[in-house]
Short mmCIF file of C-alpha atoms in Angstrom, two decimals:
data_model
loop_
_atom_site.label_atom_id
_atom_site.label_comp_id
_atom_site.label_asym_id
_atom_site.label_seq_id
_atom_site.Cartn_x
_atom_site.Cartn_y
_atom_site.Cartn_z
CA MET A 1254 0.00 0.00 0.00
CA GLN A 1255 1.11 3.61 -0.12
CA ASP A 1256 0.84 6.91 1.66
CA GLU A 1257 -1.95 9.20 0.50
CA ASP A 1258 0.47 11.93 -0.61
CA SER A 1259 2.45 9.60 -2.83
CA VAL A 1260 1.77 7.87 -6.10
CA SER A 1261 2.59 4.18 -6.42
CA GLY A 1262 4.80 4.43 -3.37
CA ALA A 1263 6.85 7.41 -4.61
CA SER A 1264 6.45 11.10 -3.87
CA SER A 1265 5.32 13.00 -6.94
CA GLY A 1266 6.67 16.42 -6.29
CA ALA A 1267 3.91 17.69 -8.57
CA SER A 1268 2.32 21.03 -7.81
CA SER A 1269 -1.17 20.41 -9.17
CA PRO A 1270 -3.72 21.66 -6.64
CA GLU A 1271 -6.21 19.31 -5.07
CA PRO A 1272 -9.85 19.95 -6.01
CA GLU A 1273 -11.64 22.25 -3.59
CA ALA A 1274 -14.60 19.91 -3.21
CA PRO A 1275 -15.34 16.36 -4.38
CA PHE A 1276 -17.35 15.98 -7.53
CA ILE A 1277 -20.96 14.93 -6.84
CA PRO A 1278 -22.49 12.57 -9.45
CA LYS A 1279 -25.68 13.84 -11.04
CA PHE A 1280 -27.38 10.43 -11.00
CA LYS A 1281 -27.32 7.22 -9.04
CA VAL A 1282 -27.76 3.98 -10.93
CA ARG A 1283 -28.59 0.42 -9.92
CA LEU A 1284 -28.87 -2.67 -12.10
CA THR A 1285 -31.77 -4.75 -10.84
CA ASP A 1286 -32.04 -8.55 -10.82
CA ASN A 1287 -34.52 -8.31 -13.69
CA VAL A 1288 -32.42 -9.69 -16.58
CA ASN A 1289 -34.14 -10.90 -19.74
CA LYS A 1290 -32.38 -13.29 -22.12
CA ASP A 1291 -33.75 -13.97 -25.58
CA GLY A 1292 -31.34 -16.00 -27.67
CA ASP A 1293 -28.13 -14.01 -28.01
CA SER A 1294 -29.79 -10.88 -26.64
CA VAL A 1295 -29.49 -10.10 -22.91
CA LYS A 1296 -31.32 -7.06 -21.56
CA PHE A 1297 -30.40 -5.49 -18.23
CA THR A 1298 -32.74 -3.23 -16.26
CA LEU A 1299 -31.30 0.05 -14.97
CA GLN A 1300 -32.87 2.06 -12.18
CA VAL A 1301 -31.74 5.67 -12.50
CA SER A 1302 -32.43 7.96 -9.55
CA GLN A 1303 -31.68 11.51 -8.48
CA ASN A 1304 -31.99 12.99 -4.98
CA GLY A 1305 -33.49 9.71 -3.76
CA LEU A 1306 -36.26 9.67 -6.40
CA THR A 1307 -36.41 7.15 -9.24
CA LEU A 1308 -36.36 8.96 -12.59
CA HIS A 1309 -36.15 6.12 -15.10
CA MET A 1310 -36.37 2.34 -15.45
CA LEU A 1311 -34.42 1.54 -18.60
CA GLU A 1312 -33.50 -1.57 -20.56
CA ARG A 1313 -30.02 -1.82 -22.01
CA GLU A 1314 -28.12 -4.59 -23.80
CA PHE A 1315 -24.41 -5.25 -23.38
CA GLU A 1316 -23.82 -3.84 -26.87
CA ASP A 1317 -25.24 -0.54 -25.59
CA PHE A 1318 -22.63 -0.49 -22.81
CA GLU A 1319 -19.91 -1.28 -25.36
CA TYR A 1320 -21.02 1.59 -27.58
CA LEU A 1321 -21.12 3.92 -24.56
CA ASP A 1322 -17.56 2.89 -23.72
CA HIS A 1323 -16.49 3.63 -27.30
CA CYS A 1324 -18.13 7.06 -27.23
CA VAL A 1325 -16.63 7.98 -23.87
CA SER A 1326 -13.16 6.73 -24.83
CA THR A 1327 -12.99 8.49 -28.19
CA GLY A 1328 -15.15 11.55 -27.59
CA GLN A 1329 -12.99 13.34 -25.02
CA SER A 1330 -11.27 16.53 -26.21
CA SER A 1331 -8.93 16.56 -23.22
CA HIS A 1332 -6.06 14.11 -22.79
CA GLY A 1333 -4.66 12.63 -19.59
CA LEU A 1334 -7.81 10.87 -18.35
CA ILE A 1335 -7.90 7.28 -17.09
CA ILE A 1336 -11.07 5.86 -18.66
CA PRO A 1337 -12.86 3.34 -16.40
CA PRO A 1338 -12.74 -0.06 -18.15
CA ILE A 1339 -15.87 -1.87 -19.26
CA PRO A 1340 -16.14 -5.45 -17.89
CA GLN A 1341 -15.66 -8.45 -20.11
CA ARG A 1342 -18.81 -9.86 -21.64
CA SER A 1343 -20.01 -13.18 -20.23
CA ALA A 1344 -20.57 -16.21 -22.42
CA ILE A 1345 -24.22 -16.45 -23.49
CA ASP A 1346 -24.24 -18.90 -26.42
CA PRO A 1347 -24.08 -22.65 -25.59
CA PHE A 1348 -20.79 -23.26 -27.43
CA THR A 1349 -18.90 -20.51 -25.63
CA ALA A 1350 -20.52 -21.47 -22.32
CA GLU A 1351 -19.34 -25.08 -22.80
CA ILE A 1352 -15.77 -23.96 -23.50
CA GLN A 1353 -15.79 -21.72 -20.43
CA SER A 1354 -17.27 -24.47 -18.25
CA LYS A 1355 -14.58 -26.96 -19.31
CA ARG A 1356 -11.92 -24.36 -18.60
CA LEU A 1357 -13.29 -23.87 -15.10
CA MET A 1358 -14.37 -27.42 -14.26
CA GLY A 1359 -11.83 -29.44 -16.24
CA LYS A 1360 -11.79 -30.81 -19.78
CA GLY A 1361 -13.57 -34.02 -18.81
CA SER A 1362 -16.44 -32.26 -17.04
CA LYS A 1363 -19.91 -32.31 -18.57
CA THR A 1364 -21.28 -29.73 -16.13
CA LEU A 1365 -22.30 -26.40 -17.62
CA ILE A 1366 -21.81 -23.31 -15.49
CA ALA A 1367 -25.08 -21.42 -15.06
CA ASP A 1368 -25.50 -17.89 -16.40
CA GLU A 1369 -23.83 -15.36 -14.11
CA PHE A 1370 -26.04 -12.38 -14.86
CA HIS A 1371 -25.88 -11.30 -11.20
CA LYS A 1372 -22.13 -10.91 -11.64
CA ASP A 1373 -22.62 -8.98 -14.89
CA CYS A 1374 -25.06 -6.64 -13.12
CA GLN A 1375 -22.59 -5.92 -10.33
CA GLN A 1376 -19.71 -5.23 -12.73
CA LEU A 1377 -21.75 -3.07 -15.11
CA GLN A 1378 -23.16 -1.10 -12.19
CA LYS A 1379 -19.63 -0.47 -10.92
CA TYR A 1380 -18.61 0.63 -14.42
CA LEU A 1381 -21.41 3.21 -14.54
CA GLU A 1382 -20.65 4.38 -11.00
CA LEU A 1383 -17.01 5.00 -11.94
CA LEU A 1384 -18.08 7.02 -14.97
CA LEU A 1385 -20.63 9.03 -13.01
CA SER A 1386 -18.23 9.83 -10.18
CA HIS A 1387 -15.49 11.07 -12.55
CA PRO A 1388 -15.36 14.90 -12.53
CA VAL A 1389 -14.91 15.03 -16.34
CA LEU A 1390 -16.52 11.86 -17.64
CA GLY A 1391 -19.49 12.32 -15.29
CA LYS A 1392 -20.52 15.33 -17.41
CA ASN A 1393 -20.28 13.42 -20.69
CA GLU A 1394 -23.29 14.03 -22.94
CA LYS A 1395 -23.36 10.44 -24.23
CA LEU A 1396 -23.44 9.13 -20.64
CA HIS A 1397 -26.31 11.53 -19.86
CA ASP A 1398 -28.28 10.30 -22.88
CA PHE A 1399 -27.56 6.67 -21.95
CA LEU A 1400 -29.14 7.19 -18.51
CA THR A 1401 -32.07 9.42 -19.46
CA GLN A 1402 -33.40 8.32 -22.85
CA LYS A 1403 -35.93 5.49 -22.87
CA ASN A 1404 -34.40 3.94 -25.97
CA PRO A 1405 -30.62 3.61 -26.16
CA PRO A 1406 -28.77 5.84 -28.62
CA PRO A 1407 -28.45 4.18 -32.07
CA ARG A 1408 -25.37 2.02 -32.23
CA THR A 1409 -22.94 2.10 -35.12
CA LYS A 1410 -20.59 -0.79 -35.68
CA VAL A 1411 -17.06 0.13 -34.70
CA LYS A 1412 -14.37 -1.22 -37.02
CA ARG A 1413 -10.66 -0.83 -36.62
CA GLY A 1414 -8.83 -0.56 -39.91
CA LEU A 1415 -5.30 -1.55 -40.84
CA MET A 1416 -3.98 2.00 -40.49
CA SER A 1417 -5.38 2.25 -36.97
CA LYS A 1418 -3.66 -1.00 -35.97
CA LEU A 1419 -0.38 0.17 -37.51
CA SER A 1420 -0.68 3.46 -35.64
CA ASP A 1421 -1.24 1.63 -32.34
CA SER A 1422 1.79 -0.56 -33.05
CA PHE A 1423 3.95 2.49 -33.74
CA ASP A 1424 2.68 4.27 -30.60
CA ALA A 1425 3.44 1.20 -28.50
CA ARG A 1426 7.09 1.46 -29.56
CA LYS A 1427 7.19 4.91 -27.95
CA SER A 1428 6.48 3.41 -24.52
CA THR A 1429 10.22 2.84 -24.03
CA TYR A 1430 11.09 6.51 -24.50
CA PRO A 1431 12.50 8.01 -21.28
CA ASP A 1432 10.16 10.53 -19.72
CA SER A 1433 11.05 14.16 -19.26
CA GLU A 1434 9.55 14.26 -15.74
CA GLU A 1435 10.54 12.06 -12.82
CA PHE A 1436 6.95 11.82 -11.56
CA PHE A 1437 5.69 10.18 -14.75
CA GLN A 1438 8.80 8.05 -15.25
CA LYS A 1439 8.35 6.55 -11.78
CA GLU A 1440 4.67 5.94 -12.50
CA ARG A 1441 5.48 4.23 -15.79
CA ASP A 1442 8.08 2.03 -14.07
CA TRP A 1443 5.58 1.14 -11.36
CA VAL A 1444 2.85 0.26 -13.89
CA ALA A 1445 5.29 -1.97 -15.79
CA LYS A 1446 5.89 -4.00 -12.62
CA TYR A 1447 2.40 -3.86 -11.10
CA GLN A 1448 0.42 -4.77 -14.21
CA PRO A 1449 1.76 -8.36 -14.61
CA ALA A 1450 1.69 -8.80 -10.82
CA ILE A 1451 -2.03 -8.03 -10.45
CA ALA A 1452 -2.76 -10.06 -13.61
CA ASN A 1453 -1.07 -13.10 -12.05
CA THR A 1454 -2.85 -12.48 -8.75
CA SER A 1455 -6.23 -12.27 -10.43
CA GLU A 1456 -5.55 -15.46 -12.42
CA ALA A 1457 -4.36 -17.33 -9.33
CA PHE A 1458 -7.43 -16.25 -7.38
CA ASN A 1459 -9.70 -17.41 -10.19
CA LYS A 1460 -8.02 -20.82 -9.98
CA ILE A 1461 -8.89 -20.95 -6.28
CA ILE A 1462 -12.52 -20.14 -7.07
CA CYS A 1463 -12.58 -22.82 -9.77
CA ALA A 1464 -11.07 -25.35 -7.35
CA GLN A 1465 -13.79 -24.59 -4.80
CA LEU A 1466 -16.41 -24.97 -7.51
CA ARG A 1467 -15.01 -28.37 -8.47
CA ILE A 1468 -14.94 -29.45 -4.81
CA SER A 1469 -18.58 -28.40 -4.47
CA HIS A 1470 -19.57 -30.57 -7.45
CA GLN A 1471 -17.55 -33.49 -6.09
CA LEU A 1472 -19.30 -33.17 -2.74
CA GLU A 1473 -22.61 -33.16 -4.60
CA GLN A 1474 -21.66 -36.43 -6.26
CA MET A 1475 -20.75 -37.82 -2.83
CA VAL A 1476 -24.17 -36.80 -1.51
CA THR A 1477 -25.81 -38.67 -4.38
CA ALA A 1478 -23.72 -41.76 -3.65
CA LEU A 1479 -24.56 -41.64 0.07
CA LYS A 1480 -28.28 -41.41 -0.66
CA VAL A 1481 -28.24 -44.78 -2.42
CA SER A 1482 -25.90 -46.38 0.15
CA THR A 1483 -28.59 -47.57 2.52
CA TYR A 1484 -29.71 -50.96 3.82
CA PRO A 1485 -33.11 -52.25 4.93
CA ASN A 1486 -33.65 -51.62 8.65
CA ASP A 1487 -34.24 -55.33 9.31
CA GLN A 1488 -31.05 -55.76 11.31
CA LEU A 1489 -29.49 -53.72 14.10
CA HIS A 1490 -26.17 -53.07 12.39
CA HIS A 1491 -27.98 -52.08 9.19
CA LYS A 1492 -30.04 -49.58 11.15
CA GLN A 1493 -26.93 -48.20 12.87
CA PHE A 1494 -25.17 -47.84 9.52
CA ASN A 1495 -28.17 -46.00 8.06
CA ASN A 1496 -28.23 -43.60 11.01
CA ILE A 1497 -24.51 -42.83 10.68
CA ASN A 1498 -24.89 -42.53 6.92
CA ALA A 1499 -27.77 -40.05 7.32
CA ILE A 1500 -25.72 -37.87 9.69
CA PHE A 1501 -22.70 -37.97 7.40
CA LEU A 1502 -24.87 -37.28 4.33
CA ASP A 1503 -26.39 -34.23 5.99
CA CYS A 1504 -22.91 -33.00 6.95
CA VAL A 1505 -21.53 -33.42 3.42
CA ASP A 1506 -24.61 -31.74 1.94
CA LYS A 1507 -24.15 -28.72 4.22
CA MET A 1508 -20.45 -28.53 3.37
CA LYS A 1509 -21.31 -28.67 -0.33
CA ASN A 1510 -23.68 -25.71 0.04
CA GLU A 1511 -21.19 -23.82 2.21
CA THR A 1512 -18.36 -24.39 -0.28
CA GLU A 1513 -20.48 -23.27 -3.22
CA ASP A 1514 -21.73 -20.21 -1.36
CA LYS A 1515 -18.19 -19.39 -0.21
CA GLY A 1516 -16.83 -19.54 -3.75
CA ASN A 1517 -19.63 -17.36 -5.14
CA LYS A 1518 -19.20 -14.70 -2.46
CA GLU A 1519 -15.41 -14.64 -2.83
CA ASP A 1520 -15.73 -14.35 -6.60
CA MET A 1521 -18.23 -11.49 -6.27
CA SER A 1522 -16.02 -9.61 -3.81
CA LEU A 1523 -12.26 -10.02 -4.12
CA GLY A 1524 -12.46 -11.77 -7.50
CA THR A 1525 -14.33 -8.91 -9.21
CA THR A 1526 -12.16 -6.30 -7.45
CA LEU A 1527 -8.93 -7.87 -8.70
CA SER A 1528 -10.39 -8.21 -12.19
CA LEU A 1529 -11.51 -4.57 -12.18
CA TRP A 1530 -8.14 -3.18 -11.13
CA HIS A 1531 -6.31 -5.47 -13.53
CA ARG A 1532 -8.28 -3.81 -16.34
CA TYR A 1533 -8.02 -0.38 -14.70
CA ILE A 1534 -4.21 -0.54 -14.58
CA GLN A 1535 -4.29 -1.23 -18.32
CA ALA A 1536 -6.39 1.92 -18.72
CA GLU A 1537 -3.77 3.91 -16.81
CA SER A 1538 -1.05 2.38 -18.98
CA ASN A 1539 -2.96 3.51 -22.09
CA MET A 1540 -3.20 7.04 -20.71
CA LEU A 1541 0.53 7.16 -19.92
CA LEU A 1542 1.33 5.91 -23.42
CA GLU A 1543 -0.89 8.62 -24.88
CA ARG A 1544 1.03 11.25 -22.88
CA THR A 1545 4.37 9.75 -23.94
CA CYS A 1546 3.32 10.04 -27.59
CA LEU A 1547 2.48 13.72 -27.04
CA MET A 1548 5.87 14.19 -25.37
CA VAL A 1549 7.67 12.59 -28.31
CA ASP A 1550 5.70 14.76 -30.75
CA TYR A 1551 6.58 17.88 -28.74
CA GLN A 1552 10.27 16.96 -28.73
CA SER A 1553 10.14 16.29 -32.47
CA CYS A 1554 8.56 19.71 -33.07
CA ASN A 1555 11.31 21.35 -31.03
CA ARG A 1556 13.99 19.67 -33.14
CA ALA A 1557 12.11 20.56 -36.33
CA LEU A 1558 11.97 24.20 -35.23
CA ASP A 1559 15.71 24.28 -34.61
CA LYS A 1560 16.38 22.92 -38.09
CA ALA A 1561 13.64 24.86 -39.90
CA LYS A 1562 14.62 27.14 -42.77
CA PRO A 1563 13.54 30.81 -42.58
CA ASN A 1564 10.59 30.33 -44.93
CA ARG A 1565 9.25 27.48 -42.74
CA LYS A 1566 10.07 28.98 -39.37
CA GLU A 1567 6.57 30.32 -38.75
CA ALA A 1568 4.86 26.99 -39.51
CA ALA A 1569 7.36 25.12 -37.34
CA GLU A 1570 6.80 27.61 -34.50
CA LYS A 1571 3.03 27.12 -34.73
CA ALA A 1572 3.38 23.31 -34.73
CA LYS A 1573 5.69 23.51 -31.73
CA LYS A 1574 3.23 25.72 -29.79
CA GLU A 1575 0.31 23.37 -30.53
CA ALA A 1576 2.33 20.32 -29.45
CA GLU A 1577 3.47 22.13 -26.32
CA VAL A 1578 -0.08 23.08 -25.31
CA ALA A 1579 -1.39 19.54 -25.92
CA PHE A 1580 1.48 18.01 -23.94
CA GLU A 1581 1.20 20.41 -20.99
CA GLU A 1582 -2.59 20.09 -20.78
CA CYS A 1583 -2.29 16.31 -20.82
CA SER A 1584 0.42 16.36 -18.15
CA ASP A 1585 -1.57 18.65 -15.83
CA ALA A 1586 -4.68 16.48 -16.14
CA ALA A 1587 -2.67 13.25 -15.80
CA ARG A 1588 -0.99 14.33 -12.54
CA GLN A 1589 -4.33 14.94 -10.86
CA GLU A 1590 -5.86 11.84 -12.43
CA ILE A 1591 -3.06 9.56 -11.21
CA LYS A 1592 -3.27 10.91 -7.65
CA HIS A 1593 -7.01 10.24 -7.47
CA PHE A 1594 -6.65 6.89 -9.21
CA GLN A 1595 -4.00 5.61 -6.80
CA ARG A 1596 -5.88 6.76 -3.70
CA GLN A 1597 -9.00 5.01 -4.94
CA ARG A 1598 -7.08 1.83 -5.87
CA VAL A 1599 -5.39 1.53 -2.48
CA GLN A 1600 -8.59 2.17 -0.52
CA GLU A 1601 -10.82 -0.20 -2.49
CA ILE A 1602 -8.35 -3.09 -2.52
CA LYS A 1603 -7.53 -2.56 1.18
CA ASP A 1604 -11.23 -2.60 2.16
CA CYS A 1605 -11.89 -5.65 -0.02
CA VAL A 1606 -8.96 -7.64 1.42
CA GLU A 1607 -10.10 -6.81 4.96
CA ARG A 1608 -13.63 -8.04 4.18
CA TYR A 1609 -12.18 -11.13 2.54
CA ALA A 1610 -10.09 -11.95 5.62
CA ALA A 1611 -13.09 -11.48 7.92
CA PHE A 1612 -15.21 -13.71 5.66
CA GLN A 1613 -12.55 -16.43 5.74
CA LEU A 1614 -12.74 -16.53 9.54
CA THR A 1615 -16.54 -16.68 9.49
CA SER A 1616 -16.53 -19.39 6.83
CA ALA A 1617 -13.95 -21.48 8.73
CA ARG A 1618 -16.02 -21.28 11.92
CA THR A 1619 -19.15 -22.36 10.01
CA THR A 1620 -17.33 -25.39 8.56
CA LEU A 1621 -15.93 -26.29 11.98
CA ASN A 1622 -19.41 -26.10 13.53
CA THR A 1623 -20.84 -28.33 10.77
CA LEU A 1624 -18.16 -30.99 11.27
CA SER A 1625 -18.32 -30.78 15.09
CA LEU A 1626 -22.10 -31.21 15.08
CA ALA A 1627 -21.86 -34.35 12.90
CA PHE A 1628 -19.04 -35.75 15.03
CA ASN A 1629 -20.94 -35.19 18.28
CA GLN A 1630 -24.11 -36.74 16.86
CA ILE A 1631 -22.23 -39.88 15.81
CA LYS A 1632 -20.32 -39.94 19.11
CA ALA A 1633 -23.62 -39.80 21.06
CA MET A 1634 -25.06 -42.81 19.24
CA ASN A 1635 -25.37 -46.04 21.19
CA LEU A 1636 -23.33 -48.37 18.97
#
């Protein structure tokens, strides 16, 4: 973790002033449990409120969220913003769901994981909350229309051409350029180390959740086996076996439910938080790369001005001024953005880890009580 006056564990030395008052979102939004699936179409229900009063109940598809993300990401005139990342779309068609289930449960498993629309609702709600609470993005016109118009804005298919991909590839090469400011260089170095670390952490945690899910299904198979492992009560030892079997069956059934519930709650808490900040760090990395590109352009304009011939001096001076303004505006916005981003990251992950630790203790006590109860019941039997 880090001190509140530092960024990624290092003092910034930046002089950007803190905002006088926190930005207050115009709307509050909640995704209800009312999710309608019709083939490949999944519609989520949004409850939009203001000052405690519900203004709208809207239906939106995931494609609407994707188009909103595109508009917000490409429609900003100012640089230096860390755009909240949209969550990954869940598998909805049977083929993709089967592939995902085998990845989670093992290649030999025939169990299909049920739709996780409750998880989608939580992640999409968080995505909208992050947009609404952002002092710049929260005023975005497309976001306002998304939350106030009954029908979603018309979507246009977004295609990335060859030139766009080549441009991204060329920009990515600029990420190795040394930065002109220590504050941003330290942040870039930190992101380069933290990004793979949180990716590995998120992947490892998902493996734990998958393991718990597999254990739950194995316990369910054990319950089924115990239910058929009974004898007629015509003899004393058969009756005693049936009584012990019934106690053990009840214990295993409770542990199966507890394990499944534990995995779901952990996935919805720490799992989604790690996934969010894994994607969010990538968003910060994209912003830093954008600023680096502006820095390289500014430096190139300076060199071009030094070498410009008299008849091209005025044009070179104008290009240099424009590059300088764009770079300085991006840097000023980025400093403030990074400070807020890091404070929010530290606080949310810290709170989530604390809740996770407390839940582990509660879950362990519940499992211990379940096993102790079964043990005492068997111990009290007159065998």
